PDB file of C-alpha atoms in Angstrom:
ATOM      1  CA  VAL P  28      -0.032   0.070  -0.030  1.00 90.00           C
ATOM      2  CA  MET P  29       2.684   2.477   0.957  1.00 90.00           C
ATOM      3  CA  SER P  30       4.683   1.741  -2.162  1.00 91.00           C
ATOM      4  CA  ALA P  31       1.636   2.490  -4.306  1.00 90.00           C
ATOM      5  CA  PHE P  32       0.889   5.613  -2.163  1.00 89.00           C
ATOM      6  CA  LYS P  33       4.488   6.991  -2.718  1.00 89.00           C
ATOM      7  CA  GLN P  34       4.464   6.193  -6.458  1.00 90.00           C
ATOM      8  CA  ALA P  35       1.203   7.957  -7.127  1.00 90.00           C
ATOM      9  CA  PRO P  36       1.289  11.485  -8.804  1.00 87.00           C
ATOM     10  CA  ALA P  37       1.283  14.254  -6.378  1.00 88.00           C
ATOM     11  CA  THR P  38       1.966  17.712  -7.903  1.00 79.00           C
ATOM     12  CA  TRP P  39       1.738  19.407  -4.689  1.00 84.00           C
ATOM     13  CA  ARG P  40       5.065  17.897  -3.429  1.00 84.00           C
ATOM     14  CA  SER P  41       6.893  20.570  -5.595  1.00 77.00           C
ATOM     15  CA  PHE P  42       5.423  23.468  -3.506  1.00 79.00           C
ATOM     16  CA  ALA P  43       4.304  21.888  -0.214  1.00 82.00           C
ATOM     17  CA  SER P  44       5.563  19.582   2.382  1.00 81.00           C
ATOM     18  CA  VAL P  45       4.159  17.171   4.958  1.00 82.00           C
ATOM     19  CA  LYS P  46       4.262  18.281   8.576  1.00 81.00           C
ATOM     20  CA  ALA P  47       3.836  15.903  11.536  1.00 84.00           C
ATOM     21  CA  LEU P  48       1.212  16.931  14.150  1.00 86.00           C
ATOM     22  CA  PRO P  49       0.869  15.209  17.426  1.00 90.00           C
ATOM     23  CA  ASN P  50      -2.894  14.947  17.699  1.00 92.00           C
ATOM     24  CA  PHE P  51      -6.273  16.097  15.897  1.00 92.00           C
ATOM     25  CA  ARG P  52      -6.584  19.458  17.529  1.00 91.00           C
ATOM     26  CA  GLU P  53      -6.123  22.813  15.560  1.00 89.00           C
ATOM     27  CA  HIS P  54      -2.320  23.749  15.541  1.00 85.00           C
ATOM     28  CA  ASN P  55      -0.305  26.736  14.640  1.00 83.00           C
ATOM     29  CA  VAL P  56       2.620  25.816  12.712  1.00 80.00           C
ATOM     30  CA  LEU P  57       5.765  28.215  12.947  1.00 80.00           C
ATOM     31  CA  LYS P  58       8.051  28.557  10.188  1.00 77.00           C
ATOM     32  CA  PRO P  59      11.362  30.481  11.197  1.00 78.00           C
ATOM     33  CA  THR P  60      12.817  33.171   9.032  1.00 75.00           C
ATOM     34  CA  PHE P  61      16.100  34.783   9.212  1.00 71.00           C
ATOM     35  CA  GLY P  62      15.373  38.499   8.767  1.00 63.00           C
ATOM     36  CA  VAL P  63      18.746  39.794   7.301  1.00 67.00           C
ATOM     37  CA  ASN P  64      21.229  39.101   4.588  1.00 74.00           C
ATOM     38  CA  LEU P  65      24.494  37.714   5.666  1.00 81.00           C
ATOM     39  CA  ASP P  66      27.321  40.098   5.843  1.00 84.00           C
ATOM     40  CA  LYS P  67      31.002  39.561   4.950  1.00 88.00           C
ATOM     41  CA  VAL P  68      32.901  38.576   8.183  1.00 90.00           C
ATOM     42  CA  ALA P  69      35.607  41.253   8.975  1.00 87.00           C
ATOM     43  CA  PRO P  70      39.140  40.221   9.166  1.00 90.00           C
ATOM     44  CA  THR P  71      38.848  40.385  13.019  1.00 91.00           C
ATOM     45  CA  GLY P  72      36.191  37.724  12.815  1.00 90.00           C
ATOM     46  CA  GLU P  73      33.412  39.878  14.222  1.00 90.00           C
ATOM     47  CA  PHE P  74      29.809  38.858  13.223  1.00 87.00           C
ATOM     48  CA  LYS P  75      26.944  41.247  13.221  1.00 83.00           C
ATOM     49  CA  HIS P  76      23.672  40.531  14.900  1.00 81.00           C
ATOM     50  CA  GLY P  77      20.673  39.351  12.895  1.00 80.00           C
ATOM     51  CA  THR P  78      17.106  38.884  13.699  1.00 78.00           C
ATOM     52  CA  LEU P  79      14.980  35.570  13.861  1.00 78.00           C
ATOM     53  CA  ALA P  80      11.462  35.925  12.977  1.00 77.00           C
ATOM     54  CA  GLU P  81       8.631  33.490  12.272  1.00 79.00           C
ATOM     55  CA  GLU P  82       5.909  33.091   9.765  1.00 75.00           C
ATOM     56  CA  ALA P  83       2.586  31.420  11.361  1.00 76.00           C
ATOM     57  CA  PHE P  84       0.178  29.174   9.712  1.00 74.00           C
ATOM     58  CA  ALA P  85      -2.830  28.981  11.934  1.00 73.00           C
ATOM     59  CA  ASN P  86      -5.607  26.381  12.349  1.00 72.00           C
ATOM     60  CA  LEU P  87      -3.945  23.498  10.861  1.00 77.00           C
ATOM     61  CA  LYS P  88      -5.681  20.246  11.668  1.00 81.00           C
ATOM     62  CA  VAL P  89      -5.427  16.688  10.577  1.00 87.00           C
ATOM     63  CA  ASP P  90      -8.157  14.075  10.074  1.00 91.00           C
ATOM     64  CA  THR P  91      -8.548  10.478   9.416  1.00 92.00           C
ATOM     65  CA  TYR P  92      -9.917   9.164   6.083  1.00 92.00           C
ATOM     66  CA  GLY P  93     -10.713   5.543   5.311  1.00 90.00           C
ATOM     67  CA  LYS P  94     -13.155   2.814   4.173  1.00 88.00           C
ATOM     68  CA  LEU P  95     -13.709  -0.675   5.536  1.00 88.00           C
ATOM     69  CA  LEU P  96     -13.595  -3.578   2.926  1.00 86.00           C
ATOM     70  CA  SER P  97     -14.981  -6.852   3.807  1.00 89.00           C
ATOM     71  CA  ILE P  98     -14.163  -9.906   1.828  1.00 90.00           C
ATOM     72  CA  ASP P  99     -15.568 -13.228   2.983  1.00 92.00           C
ATOM     73  CA  ARG P 100     -13.377 -16.351   2.965  1.00 92.00           C
ATOM     74  CA  GLN P 101     -15.304 -18.025   0.090  1.00 94.00           C
ATOM     75  CA  SER P 102     -14.492 -14.930  -2.166  1.00 92.00           C
ATOM     76  CA  ILE P 103     -10.841 -15.151  -1.216  1.00 90.00           C
ATOM     77  CA  ILE P 104     -10.660 -18.947  -2.107  1.00 92.00           C
ATOM     78  CA  ASN P 105     -12.485 -18.627  -5.325  1.00 93.00           C
ATOM     79  CA  ASP P 106     -10.392 -15.618  -6.446  1.00 92.00           C
ATOM     80  CA  ASP P 107      -8.965 -17.511  -9.590  1.00 91.00           C
ATOM     81  CA  LEU P 108      -8.000 -14.209 -11.275  1.00 88.00           C
ATOM     82  CA  SER P 109      -5.997 -12.988  -8.132  1.00 87.00           C
ATOM     83  CA  VAL P 110      -8.047  -9.714  -8.152  1.00 87.00           C
ATOM     84  CA  PHE P 111      -7.565  -9.220  -4.272  1.00 88.00           C
ATOM     85  CA  THR P 112      -3.832  -9.063  -4.946  1.00 88.00           C
ATOM     86  CA  GLU P 113      -4.347  -5.726  -6.695  1.00 90.00           C
ATOM     87  CA  LEU P 114      -6.172  -4.219  -3.663  1.00 90.00           C
ATOM     88  CA  PRO P 115      -2.985  -2.896  -1.846  1.00 90.00           C
ATOM     89  CA  GLY P 116      -2.048  -0.811  -4.954  1.00 91.00           C
ATOM     90  CA  ILE P 117      -5.506   0.598  -5.502  1.00 92.00           C
ATOM     91  CA  LEU P 118      -5.834   1.474  -1.797  1.00 92.00           C
ATOM     92  CA  GLY P 119      -2.306   3.254  -1.896  1.00 93.00           C
ATOM     93  CA  GLN P 120      -3.402   5.092  -5.002  1.00 94.00           C
ATOM     94  CA  ASP P 121      -6.784   6.137  -3.578  1.00 94.00           C
ATOM     95  CA  ALA P 122      -5.149   7.349  -0.482  1.00 94.00           C
ATOM     96  CA  MET P 123      -2.773   9.658  -2.490  1.00 93.00           C
ATOM     97  CA  ARG P 124      -5.732  10.885  -4.571  1.00 94.00           C
ATOM     98  CA  LYS P 125      -7.548  11.893  -1.534  1.00 94.00           C
ATOM     99  CA  LEU P 126      -4.520  13.643  -0.237  1.00 93.00           C
ATOM    100  CA  ASN P 127      -4.092  15.362  -3.596  1.00 91.00           C
ATOM    101  CA  ASP P 128      -7.795  16.498  -3.327  1.00 92.00           C
ATOM    102  CA  LEU P 129      -7.381  17.867   0.257  1.00 91.00           C
ATOM    103  CA  VAL P 130      -4.191  19.831  -0.745  1.00 89.00           C
ATOM    104  CA  TRP P 131      -5.702  21.291  -3.673  1.00 88.00           C
ATOM    105  CA  ALA P 132      -8.830  22.219  -1.708  1.00 89.00           C
ATOM    106  CA  VAL P 133      -6.837  24.344   0.507  1.00 85.00           C
ATOM    107  CA  VAL P 134      -4.879  26.064  -2.191  1.00 85.00           C
ATOM    108  CA  MET P 135      -8.077  27.028  -4.026  1.00 85.00           C
ATOM    109  CA  ALA P 136      -9.629  28.158  -0.793  1.00 86.00           C
ATOM    110  CA  ASN P 137      -7.045  31.017  -0.821  1.00 81.00           C
ATOM    111  CA  ALA P 138      -7.216  31.157   3.096  1.00 70.00           C
ATOM    112  CA  GLY P 139      -6.048  34.548   4.390  1.00 71.00           C
ATOM    113  CA  SER P 140      -6.097  35.983   0.862  1.00 77.00           C
ATOM    114  CA  PHE P 141      -2.651  34.306   0.162  1.00 78.00           C
ATOM    115  CA  PHE P 142      -3.187  34.962  -3.489  1.00 83.00           C
ATOM    116  CA  SER P 143      -3.939  38.567  -4.083  1.00 84.00           C
ATOM    117  CA  THR P 144      -2.740  41.662  -5.882  1.00 83.00           C
ATOM    118  CA  ALA P 145      -1.309  43.111  -2.775  1.00 82.00           C
ATOM    119  CA  HIS P 146       1.143  40.076  -2.419  1.00 80.00           C
ATOM    120  CA  GLY P 147       1.895  40.340  -6.242  1.00 80.00           C
ATOM    121  CA  ASN P 148       0.791  36.765  -7.077  1.00 82.00           C
ATOM    122  CA  SER P 149      -2.625  37.292  -8.559  1.00 84.00           C
ATOM    123  CA  LYS P 150      -4.019  39.114 -11.417  1.00 83.00           C
ATOM    124  CA  THR P 151      -7.702  39.213 -12.796  1.00 84.00           C
ATOM    125  CA  GLY P 152      -9.281  40.591 -15.886  1.00 86.00           C
ATOM    126  CA  SER P 153      -9.314  40.037 -19.451  1.00 85.00           C
ATOM    127  CA  ASP P 154      -5.676  40.038 -19.802  1.00 86.00           C
ATOM    128  CA  SER P 155      -5.285  37.256 -17.242  1.00 87.00           C
ATOM    129  CA  ALA P 156      -6.902  34.512 -19.577  1.00 90.00           C
ATOM    130  CA  LEU P 157      -4.573  31.579 -19.963  1.00 92.00           C
ATOM    131  CA  GLY P 158      -2.277  32.376 -22.776  1.00 93.00           C
ATOM    132  CA  PHE P 159       1.558  33.087 -23.668  1.00 93.00           C
ATOM    133  CA  THR P 160       1.496  36.745 -22.519  1.00 92.00           C
ATOM    134  CA  SER P 161      -0.287  36.195 -19.289  1.00 92.00           C
ATOM    135  CA  LEU P 162       1.864  33.037 -18.374  1.00 93.00           C
ATOM    136  CA  ALA P 163       5.015  35.303 -19.136  1.00 93.00           C
ATOM    137  CA  THR P 164       3.464  37.893 -16.758  1.00 90.00           C
ATOM    138  CA  ALA P 165       2.863  35.188 -14.092  1.00 90.00           C
ATOM    139  CA  VAL P 166       6.280  33.733 -14.231  1.00 92.00           C
ATOM    140  CA  HIS P 167       7.937  37.155 -14.132  1.00 92.00           C
ATOM    141  CA  ALA P 168       5.694  38.076 -11.081  1.00 89.00           C
ATOM    142  CA  MET P 169       6.867  34.771  -9.238  1.00 89.00           C
ATOM    143  CA  ARG P 170      10.460  35.425 -10.020  1.00 91.00           C
ATOM    144  CA  ASP P 171      10.118  38.860  -8.474  1.00 90.00           C
ATOM    145  CA  GLN P 172       8.607  37.833  -5.163  1.00 89.00           C
ATOM    146  CA  VAL P 173      10.588  39.123  -2.188  1.00 84.00           C
ATOM    147  CA  ASP P 174      10.500  38.377   1.516  1.00 78.00           C
ATOM    148  CA  ALA P 175       9.921  40.948   4.198  1.00 72.00           C
ATOM    149  CA  ALA P 176      13.427  42.211   3.900  1.00 74.00           C
ATOM    150  CA  GLN P 177      12.992  42.729   0.091  1.00 81.00           C
ATOM    151  CA  ARG P 178      15.277  39.735  -0.550  1.00 81.00           C
ATOM    152  CA  GLN P 179      14.400  37.687  -3.885  1.00 85.00           C
ATOM    153  CA  LEU P 180      12.840  34.527  -2.974  1.00 84.00           C
ATOM    154  CA  ASP P 181      14.404  32.902  -6.077  1.00 88.00           C
ATOM    155  CA  ILE P 182      11.004  31.106  -6.841  1.00 86.00           C
ATOM    156  CA  VAL P 183      11.494  28.863  -9.809  1.00 87.00           C
ATOM    157  CA  PRO P 184       7.888  28.217 -11.355  1.00 87.00           C
ATOM    158  CA  ARG P 185       7.285  24.526 -12.015  1.00 82.00           C
ATOM    159  CA  VAL P 186       3.576  23.715 -11.747  1.00 82.00           C
ATOM    160  CA  LEU P 187       0.991  25.381 -13.755  1.00 87.00           C
ATOM    161  CA  ALA P 188      -2.473  24.434 -12.076  1.00 85.00           C
ATOM    162  CA  VAL P 189      -5.342  24.551 -14.405  1.00 88.00           C
ATOM    163  CA  PRO P 190      -8.938  23.068 -14.655  1.00 89.00           C
ATOM    164  CA  SER P 191      -9.258  19.973 -16.769  1.00 91.00           C
ATOM    165  CA  GLY P 192     -10.901  22.215 -19.591  1.00 94.00           C
ATOM    166  CA  LEU P 193      -7.519  24.068 -19.880  1.00 94.00           C
ATOM    167  CA  GLU P 194      -5.148  21.094 -19.496  1.00 94.00           C
ATOM    168  CA  ILE P 195      -4.341  20.862 -23.345  1.00 95.00           C
ATOM    169  CA  ALA P 196      -3.747  24.788 -23.459  1.00 94.00           C
ATOM    170  CA  GLY P 197      -1.636  24.549 -20.259  1.00 93.00           C
ATOM    171  CA  ARG P 198       0.433  21.602 -21.661  1.00 93.00           C
ATOM    172  CA  GLN P 199       0.944  23.587 -24.980  1.00 93.00           C
ATOM    173  CA  LEU P 200       2.248  26.687 -23.061  1.00 91.00           C
TER     174      LEU P 200
END
């Protein structure tokens, strides 16, 4: 099951990570940030002080998903085609499919207005329709993203998320 789970497609892995939570309560997860550029060390070996900050992600919560499957003894014995040996792979793929759906539901919910013109990562209007020019504008906007200290984030766009109706156009671009 785990092998099939790990091999199933998961586009979110290129921009998100899995974090362990100790229980099913809501959690605030902190990501530390180092708020200054590194300085050249003087010949005397003196280091200047920097600041440590944090970025908070609030109200993260895990849940359990699953289904029970009952197979009677007679069905197992009569399984001449070894259909039941395929079940672990099917279960692993279904588990990843559910995880994919949950990740993309969070992204599309746009919690806290993460995608917004104020953040420089959202554009609306007639000139934002999927095409070469709008994609070039989006790539440029991602490459120009900076942190709180105005340092380049060095984002390399790798995933173009489009609805199924625009998949072919997305692939062509």
